[in-house]
Short mmCIF file of C-alpha atoms in Angstrom, two decimals:
data_model
loop_
_atom_site.label_atom_id
_atom_site.label_comp_id
_atom_site.label_asym_id
_atom_site.label_seq_id
_atom_site.Cartn_x
_atom_site.Cartn_y
_atom_site.Cartn_z
CA UNK A 1464 -130.17 -172.64 55.90
CA UNK A 1465 -130.94 -169.16 53.23
CA UNK A 1466 -133.22 -168.16 55.25
CA UNK A 1467 -131.00 -168.54 58.39
CA UNK A 1468 -128.21 -166.32 57.00
CA UNK A 1469 -130.09 -163.94 56.13
CA UNK A 1470 -131.79 -163.46 59.51
CA UNK A 1471 -128.29 -163.29 60.94
CA UNK A 1472 -126.74 -160.54 58.41
CA UNK A 1473 -130.52 -158.30 58.93
CA UNK A 1474 -129.37 -158.63 62.61
CA UNK A 1475 -125.61 -158.02 62.02
CA UNK A 1476 -126.50 -154.54 59.95
CA UNK A 1477 -128.91 -153.59 62.20
CA UNK A 1478 -126.67 -153.91 65.31
CA UNK A 1479 -123.92 -151.81 63.44
CA UNK A 1480 -126.25 -149.13 62.65
CA UNK A 1481 -128.32 -148.62 66.27
CA UNK A 1482 -124.80 -148.85 67.91
CA UNK A 1483 -123.94 -144.94 67.83
CA UNK A 1484 -127.69 -144.98 68.81
CA UNK A 1485 -127.40 -146.52 71.88
CA UNK A 1486 -123.63 -145.30 73.01
CA UNK A 1487 -125.11 -141.55 72.30
CA UNK A 1488 -127.60 -141.85 75.23
CA UNK A 1489 -125.68 -144.03 77.35
CA UNK A 1490 -122.78 -141.09 77.41
CA UNK A 1491 -125.87 -138.15 78.18
CA UNK A 1492 -126.48 -140.48 81.00
CA UNK A 1493 -122.65 -140.65 82.08
CA UNK A 1494 -121.84 -136.79 81.92
CA UNK A 1495 -124.87 -136.35 83.94
CA UNK A 1496 -123.92 -138.93 86.78
CA UNK A 1497 -120.40 -137.15 87.16
CA UNK A 1498 -121.74 -133.97 87.24
CA UNK A 1499 -123.98 -134.73 90.23
CA UNK A 1500 -120.82 -137.35 91.92
CA UNK A 1501 -118.57 -133.35 91.00
CA UNK A 1502 -121.12 -131.56 92.75
CA UNK A 1503 -121.66 -133.68 95.82
CA UNK A 1504 -117.81 -133.74 96.63
CA UNK A 1505 -118.01 -129.73 96.24
CA UNK A 1506 -120.92 -129.72 99.13
CA UNK A 1507 -117.93 -132.23 101.36
CA UNK A 1508 -115.15 -130.29 100.52
CA UNK A 1509 -117.10 -126.62 101.23
CA UNK A 1510 -118.32 -128.15 105.03
CA UNK A 1511 -114.48 -129.98 106.15
CA UNK A 1512 -112.93 -126.02 105.14
CA UNK A 1513 -116.40 -124.67 106.89
CA UNK A 1514 -115.35 -126.90 109.98
CA UNK A 1515 -111.67 -126.11 110.14
CA UNK A 1516 -112.53 -121.99 110.26
CA UNK A 1517 -110.98 -121.22 106.33
CA UNK A 1518 -114.90 -119.92 105.46
CA UNK A 1519 -117.05 -118.01 107.33
CA UNK A 1520 -120.13 -119.31 108.23
CA UNK A 1521 -122.20 -116.56 106.12
CA UNK A 1522 -120.13 -117.18 102.74
CA UNK A 1523 -120.37 -121.00 103.48
CA UNK A 1524 -124.52 -120.88 103.30
CA UNK A 1525 -124.20 -118.30 99.77
CA UNK A 1526 -121.76 -121.14 98.97
CA UNK A 1527 -123.75 -124.34 100.11
CA UNK A 1528 -127.12 -123.03 98.32
CA UNK A 1529 -125.15 -122.08 94.96
CA UNK A 1530 -123.41 -126.01 94.71
CA UNK A 1531 -126.68 -127.27 96.66
CA UNK A 1532 -128.77 -125.31 93.28
CA UNK A 1533 -126.63 -126.86 90.55
CA UNK A 1534 -126.93 -130.64 92.66
CA UNK A 1535 -130.42 -130.11 91.89
CA UNK A 1536 -130.67 -128.99 88.86
CA UNK A 1537 -127.89 -131.88 87.45
CA UNK A 1538 -130.21 -134.25 89.25
CA UNK A 1539 -133.52 -133.58 88.51
CA UNK A 1540 -133.84 -130.18 86.82
CA UNK A 1541 -134.54 -128.84 83.01
CA UNK A 1542 -131.73 -131.18 81.82
CA UNK A 1543 -133.84 -134.65 82.42
CA UNK A 1544 -136.11 -134.05 80.01
CA UNK A 1545 -134.39 -133.32 77.65
CA UNK A 1546 -132.25 -136.21 77.59
CA UNK A 1547 -135.55 -138.30 78.59
CA UNK A 1548 -136.93 -137.42 74.73
CA UNK A 1549 -133.37 -138.20 73.02
CA UNK A 1550 -133.58 -141.09 74.93
CA UNK A 1551 -136.74 -141.58 73.10
CA UNK A 1552 -136.06 -140.48 70.24
CA UNK A 1553 -133.16 -142.98 69.65
CA UNK A 1554 -135.18 -146.07 70.60
CA UNK A 1555 -137.58 -144.93 67.61
CA UNK A 1556 -134.98 -144.55 65.51
CA UNK A 1557 -133.50 -147.59 66.32
CA UNK A 1558 -136.66 -149.47 65.86
CA UNK A 1559 -136.81 -147.75 62.18
CA UNK A 1560 -133.93 -148.78 61.74
CA UNK A 1561 -134.30 -152.20 62.67
CA UNK A 1562 -137.81 -153.12 61.32
CA UNK A 1563 -136.77 -151.12 57.65
CA UNK A 1564 -134.01 -153.14 56.31
CA UNK A 1565 -135.50 -156.58 56.52
CA UNK A 1566 -138.57 -155.31 55.30
CA UNK A 1567 -136.87 -153.67 52.23
CA UNK A 1568 -135.65 -156.81 51.02
CA UNK A 1569 -138.41 -158.98 52.12
CA UNK A 1570 -140.64 -156.28 49.66
CA UNK A 1571 -137.66 -156.16 46.76
CA UNK A 1572 -137.65 -160.03 47.21
CA UNK A 1573 -141.32 -160.35 46.67
CA UNK A 1574 -141.07 -158.09 43.71
CA UNK A 1575 -138.16 -158.91 41.66
CA UNK A 1576 -137.69 -162.27 42.74
CA UNK A 1577 -139.51 -165.46 42.35
CA UNK A 1578 -140.37 -167.24 46.07
CA UNK A 1579 -142.81 -169.96 44.77
CA UNK A 1580 -139.66 -171.48 42.57
CA UNK A 1581 -137.92 -174.17 43.90
CA UNK A 1582 -134.59 -175.24 44.00
CA UNK A 1583 -132.82 -175.82 40.89
CA UNK A 1584 -131.17 -179.16 41.59
CA UNK A 1585 -126.74 -179.06 40.81
CA UNK A 1586 -127.57 -181.89 38.11
CA UNK A 1587 -130.29 -179.67 36.04
CA UNK A 1588 -127.56 -176.56 36.41
CA UNK A 1589 -124.63 -178.59 34.85
CA UNK A 1590 -127.39 -179.67 32.30
CA UNK A 1591 -127.91 -176.24 31.01
CA UNK A 1592 -125.25 -174.21 32.16
CA UNK A 1593 -125.95 -171.04 29.92
CA UNK A 1594 -123.12 -168.28 30.42
CA UNK A 1595 -121.99 -169.72 33.86
CA UNK A 1596 -118.67 -170.10 33.23
CA UNK A 1597 -117.85 -172.25 36.88
CA UNK A 1598 -120.86 -173.88 35.57
CA UNK A 1599 -119.33 -174.89 31.98
CA UNK A 1600 -115.81 -175.54 33.87
CA UNK A 1601 -117.83 -178.19 36.29
CA UNK A 1602 -119.59 -179.81 33.49
CA UNK A 1603 -116.47 -180.23 31.53
CA UNK A 1604 -114.59 -181.49 34.94
CA UNK A 1605 -117.57 -183.86 35.09
CA UNK A 1606 -117.56 -185.35 31.62
CA UNK A 1607 -113.45 -185.75 31.89
CA UNK A 1608 -113.48 -187.27 35.86
CA UNK A 1609 -115.65 -190.41 33.60
CA UNK A 1610 -114.09 -190.14 30.19
CA UNK A 1611 -110.20 -189.12 30.87
CA UNK A 1612 -109.24 -190.19 27.59
CA UNK A 1613 -111.11 -187.29 26.15
CA UNK A 1614 -108.13 -185.76 24.74
CA UNK A 1615 -110.58 -182.83 22.74
CA UNK A 1616 -112.14 -182.29 26.13
CA UNK A 1617 -108.73 -181.49 27.72
CA UNK A 1618 -107.68 -179.76 24.85
CA UNK A 1619 -110.93 -177.46 25.39
CA UNK A 1620 -110.85 -177.61 29.10
CA UNK A 1621 -106.10 -176.47 29.01
CA UNK A 1622 -107.38 -172.18 27.94
CA UNK A 1623 -110.02 -171.77 29.84
CA UNK A 1624 -108.26 -173.10 33.07
CA UNK A 1625 -105.29 -171.01 31.83
CA UNK A 1626 -107.87 -167.43 31.11
CA UNK A 1627 -109.34 -168.14 34.40
CA UNK A 1628 -105.74 -168.37 36.53
CA UNK A 1629 -105.91 -171.74 37.32
CA UNK A 1630 -102.71 -172.53 36.19
CA UNK A 1631 -101.77 -175.83 37.47
CA UNK A 1632 -104.90 -177.68 36.07
CA UNK A 1633 -104.03 -175.81 33.01
CA UNK A 1634 -100.48 -177.99 32.77
CA UNK A 1635 -102.44 -181.08 33.81
CA UNK A 1636 -104.75 -180.50 30.85
CA UNK A 1637 -102.58 -179.54 28.43
CA UNK A 1638 -100.46 -182.42 29.02
CA UNK A 1639 -103.46 -184.42 29.23
CA UNK A 1640 -104.51 -183.77 25.51
CA UNK A 1641 -100.73 -184.09 24.29
CA UNK A 1642 -100.41 -187.16 25.77
CA UNK A 1643 -103.95 -189.08 23.93
CA UNK A 1644 -103.37 -186.75 20.79
CA UNK A 1645 -100.21 -186.11 20.37
CA UNK A 1646 -98.07 -183.19 20.10
CA UNK A 1647 -99.05 -179.65 17.58
CA UNK A 1648 -97.98 -176.33 18.08
CA UNK A 1649 -100.79 -174.53 19.54
CA UNK A 1650 -100.96 -177.23 22.27
CA UNK A 1651 -97.02 -176.46 22.94
CA UNK A 1652 -97.63 -172.97 22.75
CA UNK A 1653 -100.23 -173.18 25.52
CA UNK A 1654 -98.06 -175.76 27.82
CA UNK A 1655 -95.59 -173.24 27.83
CA UNK A 1656 -97.21 -169.99 28.17
CA UNK A 1657 -98.38 -172.08 31.43
CA UNK A 1658 -95.44 -173.26 32.51
CA UNK A 1659 -93.55 -169.64 32.14
CA UNK A 1660 -97.09 -167.79 34.18
CA UNK A 1661 -96.79 -170.32 36.61
CA UNK A 1662 -92.85 -169.94 37.61
CA UNK A 1663 -93.56 -165.76 37.65
CA UNK A 1664 -92.41 -164.96 33.96
CA UNK A 1665 -89.28 -166.66 33.41
CA UNK A 1666 -88.94 -169.41 30.97
CA UNK A 1667 -87.81 -172.44 32.12
CA UNK A 1668 -85.57 -175.34 30.33
CA UNK A 1669 -89.20 -177.08 29.80
CA UNK A 1670 -90.77 -173.80 28.40
CA UNK A 1671 -88.27 -173.21 26.36
CA UNK A 1672 -88.26 -176.49 24.77
CA UNK A 1673 -91.85 -176.59 24.18
CA UNK A 1674 -91.71 -173.12 22.20
CA UNK A 1675 -88.77 -174.36 20.08
CA UNK A 1676 -90.14 -177.77 19.47
CA UNK A 1677 -93.65 -175.89 18.39
CA UNK A 1678 -92.00 -173.21 16.24
CA UNK A 1679 -90.40 -176.13 14.04
CA UNK A 1680 -94.12 -177.28 13.73
CA UNK A 1681 -95.33 -174.64 12.54
CA UNK A 1682 -92.28 -171.84 11.52
CA UNK A 1683 -93.89 -167.45 12.32
CA UNK A 1684 -95.87 -168.28 15.18
CA UNK A 1685 -95.36 -165.12 16.93
CA UNK A 1686 -96.31 -166.01 20.12
CA UNK A 1687 -93.22 -169.09 20.74
CA UNK A 1688 -90.74 -166.75 18.68
CA UNK A 1689 -91.56 -164.17 21.81
CA UNK A 1690 -91.23 -166.04 24.75
CA UNK A 1691 -87.78 -168.19 22.76
CA UNK A 1692 -86.04 -164.71 22.40
CA UNK A 1693 -87.15 -163.60 26.14
CA UNK A 1694 -85.28 -166.94 27.00
CA UNK A 1695 -82.04 -166.07 25.20
CA UNK A 1696 -82.83 -162.51 26.83
CA UNK A 1697 -83.13 -163.44 30.22
CA UNK A 1698 -79.86 -166.39 30.07
CA UNK A 1699 -77.85 -163.08 29.47
CA UNK A 1700 -77.42 -163.66 26.25
CA UNK A 1701 -78.50 -160.03 24.81
CA UNK A 1702 -76.81 -159.72 20.91
CA UNK A 1703 -78.74 -163.23 20.22
CA UNK A 1704 -82.16 -161.79 21.62
CA UNK A 1705 -81.83 -158.72 20.22
CA UNK A 1706 -81.61 -160.21 16.99
CA UNK A 1707 -84.42 -162.51 17.56
CA UNK A 1708 -86.98 -159.77 19.07
CA UNK A 1709 -85.77 -157.21 15.84
CA UNK A 1710 -87.31 -160.51 13.35
CA UNK A 1711 -90.17 -160.71 15.06
CA UNK A 1712 -90.72 -156.95 14.53
CA UNK A 1713 -89.59 -157.20 10.91
CA UNK A 1714 -92.17 -160.39 10.56
CA UNK A 1715 -94.70 -158.94 11.88
CA UNK A 1716 -98.14 -157.17 10.37
CA UNK A 1717 -98.43 -153.39 10.97
CA UNK A 1718 -100.66 -152.57 13.57
CA UNK A 1719 -99.83 -155.91 15.62
CA UNK A 1720 -100.97 -155.98 19.31
CA UNK A 1721 -97.66 -157.60 20.36
CA UNK A 1722 -95.58 -154.82 18.65
CA UNK A 1723 -95.53 -152.45 21.42
CA UNK A 1724 -94.18 -155.35 24.12
CA UNK A 1725 -91.39 -155.84 21.57
CA UNK A 1726 -90.60 -152.86 21.30
CA UNK A 1727 -90.02 -152.94 24.47
CA UNK A 1728 -87.56 -155.97 24.89
CA UNK A 1729 -86.48 -154.74 21.69
CA UNK A 1730 -84.83 -151.18 23.63
CA UNK A 1731 -83.99 -153.64 26.73
CA UNK A 1732 -81.50 -155.58 24.97
CA UNK A 1733 -80.29 -152.29 22.63
CA UNK A 1734 -81.78 -152.45 19.62
CA UNK A 1735 -82.98 -148.63 19.19
CA UNK A 1736 -81.49 -148.76 15.12
CA UNK A 1737 -83.30 -152.10 15.06
CA UNK A 1738 -86.85 -150.56 15.67
CA UNK A 1739 -85.92 -147.60 13.73
CA UNK A 1740 -85.29 -149.65 10.72
CA UNK A 1741 -88.63 -152.06 11.09
CA UNK A 1742 -90.79 -148.78 10.64
CA UNK A 1743 -93.35 -149.92 8.21
CA UNK A 1744 -93.82 -147.52 5.62
CA UNK A 1745 -97.54 -146.36 4.77
CA UNK A 1746 -99.46 -147.97 2.22
CA UNK A 1747 -99.90 -146.25 -0.86
CA UNK A 1748 -102.96 -143.72 -0.41
CA UNK A 1749 -106.20 -144.92 -1.53
CA UNK A 1750 -108.09 -142.83 -4.34
CA UNK A 1751 -109.59 -139.85 -2.91
CA UNK A 1752 -113.29 -138.01 -3.47
CA UNK A 1753 -112.19 -135.92 -6.87
CA UNK A 1754 -109.86 -139.51 -8.13
CA UNK A 1755 -113.47 -141.22 -7.62
CA UNK A 1756 -115.50 -138.37 -9.34
CA UNK A 1757 -112.92 -137.52 -12.29
CA UNK A 1758 -113.07 -141.56 -12.95
CA UNK A 1759 -117.06 -141.60 -12.98
CA UNK A 1760 -116.96 -139.01 -15.86
CA UNK A 1761 -114.09 -140.74 -18.19
CA UNK A 1762 -115.06 -143.11 -20.71
CA UNK A 1763 -114.67 -147.03 -20.47
CA UNK A 1764 -111.21 -146.65 -22.18
CA UNK A 1765 -110.05 -143.85 -20.26
CA UNK A 1766 -111.13 -145.14 -16.48
CA UNK A 1767 -109.27 -148.41 -17.81
CA UNK A 1768 -106.18 -146.78 -18.36
CA UNK A 1769 -106.38 -144.77 -14.83
CA UNK A 1770 -106.82 -148.12 -12.99
CA UNK A 1771 -103.89 -149.94 -14.46
CA UNK A 1772 -101.76 -146.24 -13.84
CA UNK A 1773 -102.48 -145.75 -10.66
CA UNK A 1774 -101.84 -150.37 -10.09
CA UNK A 1775 -98.70 -149.98 -11.95
CA UNK A 1776 -97.74 -147.04 -9.54
CA UNK A 1777 -98.30 -149.17 -6.50
CA UNK A 1778 -96.33 -151.81 -8.45
CA UNK A 1779 -92.92 -149.84 -9.03
CA UNK A 1780 -93.97 -147.93 -5.26
CA UNK A 1781 -93.75 -152.10 -3.74
CA UNK A 1782 -90.55 -152.59 -5.52
CA UNK A 1783 -88.30 -149.54 -3.89
CA UNK A 1784 -90.05 -150.65 -0.53
CA UNK A 1785 -90.75 -154.38 -0.22
CA UNK A 1786 -91.26 -154.21 3.51
CA UNK A 1787 -95.11 -153.30 2.87
CA UNK A 1788 -97.09 -156.98 3.25
CA UNK A 1789 -100.95 -154.93 2.96
CA UNK A 1790 -99.36 -153.27 -0.31
CA UNK A 1791 -98.25 -156.78 -2.13
CA UNK A 1792 -101.60 -158.25 -1.09
CA UNK A 1793 -103.83 -155.03 -2.65
CA UNK A 1794 -101.40 -155.05 -5.97
CA UNK A 1795 -101.67 -158.97 -6.76
CA UNK A 1796 -105.52 -158.48 -6.02
CA UNK A 1797 -105.68 -155.46 -8.04
CA UNK A 1798 -103.49 -157.21 -11.16
CA UNK A 1799 -105.93 -160.42 -10.85
CA UNK A 1800 -109.35 -157.30 -10.67
CA UNK A 1801 -107.31 -156.56 -14.02
CA UNK A 1802 -107.49 -160.21 -16.01
CA UNK A 1803 -103.53 -159.85 -15.66
CA UNK A 1804 -102.41 -163.23 -14.31
CA UNK A 1805 -98.78 -162.72 -15.96
CA UNK A 1806 -98.65 -159.76 -13.90
CA UNK A 1807 -100.47 -161.08 -10.84
CA UNK A 1808 -98.07 -164.09 -10.82
CA UNK A 1809 -95.58 -161.38 -10.99
CA UNK A 1810 -96.51 -159.18 -7.97
CA UNK A 1811 -97.08 -162.74 -6.17
CA UNK A 1812 -93.24 -163.83 -6.66
CA UNK A 1813 -92.14 -161.16 -5.83
CA UNK A 1814 -94.07 -160.01 -2.60
CA UNK A 1815 -93.45 -164.15 -1.92
CA UNK A 1816 -89.47 -163.17 -2.05
CA UNK A 1817 -90.20 -160.13 0.54
CA UNK A 1818 -92.07 -162.70 2.36
CA UNK A 1819 -90.75 -166.22 2.32
CA UNK A 1820 -93.60 -168.72 2.21
CA UNK A 1821 -93.30 -170.06 5.55
CA UNK A 1822 -94.08 -167.27 7.71
CA UNK A 1823 -97.21 -166.04 8.19
CA UNK A 1824 -97.42 -163.25 5.62
CA UNK A 1825 -96.24 -165.36 2.99
CA UNK A 1826 -98.95 -168.03 3.85
CA UNK A 1827 -101.54 -165.53 3.56
CA UNK A 1828 -100.32 -164.66 -0.03
CA UNK A 1829 -100.09 -168.10 -1.08
CA UNK A 1830 -104.31 -168.58 0.70
CA UNK A 1831 -104.60 -164.46 -1.27
CA UNK A 1832 -103.65 -166.11 -4.42
CA UNK A 1833 -104.97 -169.40 -4.44
CA UNK A 1834 -108.93 -167.75 -3.70
CA UNK A 1835 -108.28 -165.78 -6.68
CA UNK A 1836 -107.46 -168.89 -8.54
CA UNK A 1837 -103.35 -167.91 -9.52
CA UNK A 1838 -101.35 -170.15 -10.76
CA UNK A 1839 -99.00 -170.20 -7.67
CA UNK A 1840 -96.78 -172.66 -9.27
CA UNK A 1841 -92.86 -171.30 -9.53
CA UNK A 1842 -93.51 -168.68 -7.57
CA UNK A 1843 -92.18 -169.49 -4.29
CA UNK A 1844 -89.19 -170.59 -6.38
#
């Protein structure tokens, strides 16, 4: 079947390429035949005029001789060899084109391909799919057809279906995973996004319910929060939508990839002032090269005093601008490196006031404290 298809495609390409050459030859022959017919009509018209006395015998002889000369030239004169030569040249070109394409393809296949290698059965390809996404999906589908109660398999396949734009299959996979493994924030958010995409961007009631459940299970998820705010906007509740988008912007870390999208919806709901208020203050600058060079020349006591002064300066700036999440992370780490556990706990407590423990940033602060060995008891009060 493969070689039959190759032969058909080769013939089709050759016909397309040689068709203009054939047409040009046929056009030349047709032009020559038309010219001969015109001269013959002129001879017949000349005889009629001579018979009716409109032209004399002498003038008729001269005209007949001239028309006859032109007729002979058109029928068998010097144009005929040129036309034949052109036709022969076209035939040679057509032959070369017709033969060159398959010969070139065959040579390339023999050089770069593996003509002696047998076809790999589908079974073997599924066993070793490599990076072929289609084979990976086919392998997973085959496994799930044999093991339909494998919730983990549906859980893995659902986002793959979504990324490959198979939204109906993604919805089915998410529902199977939820039915078998139960609800969690990630599955509910994935199901909600699939429903929104299938509905051409409309947050349906079912999708809104899925996002609301996901937000209750894991507060601070910007994906669920965004779609919940979008549902308010689509429902015409502009004030509530504006507040929801503003809250997302306030709690998002600097440079988050979704900030531009949230700002666009915030502007659409009349939240320009909220965008200006949510602008993140710049983090305190890192030490300059001159600071580092000066520190290298100091005594250990002076160097320690300089570092302590920089940390205290950062502490003072954060008390004035508490919405700097990266600054709180740096301050807690700096006090821990200075072995000042009391100050580290105080910085953690102040940071959690600006970024509550239930949010994403608050969880990161608590994780950092645990990593640094800081006792967080009482810091969340």
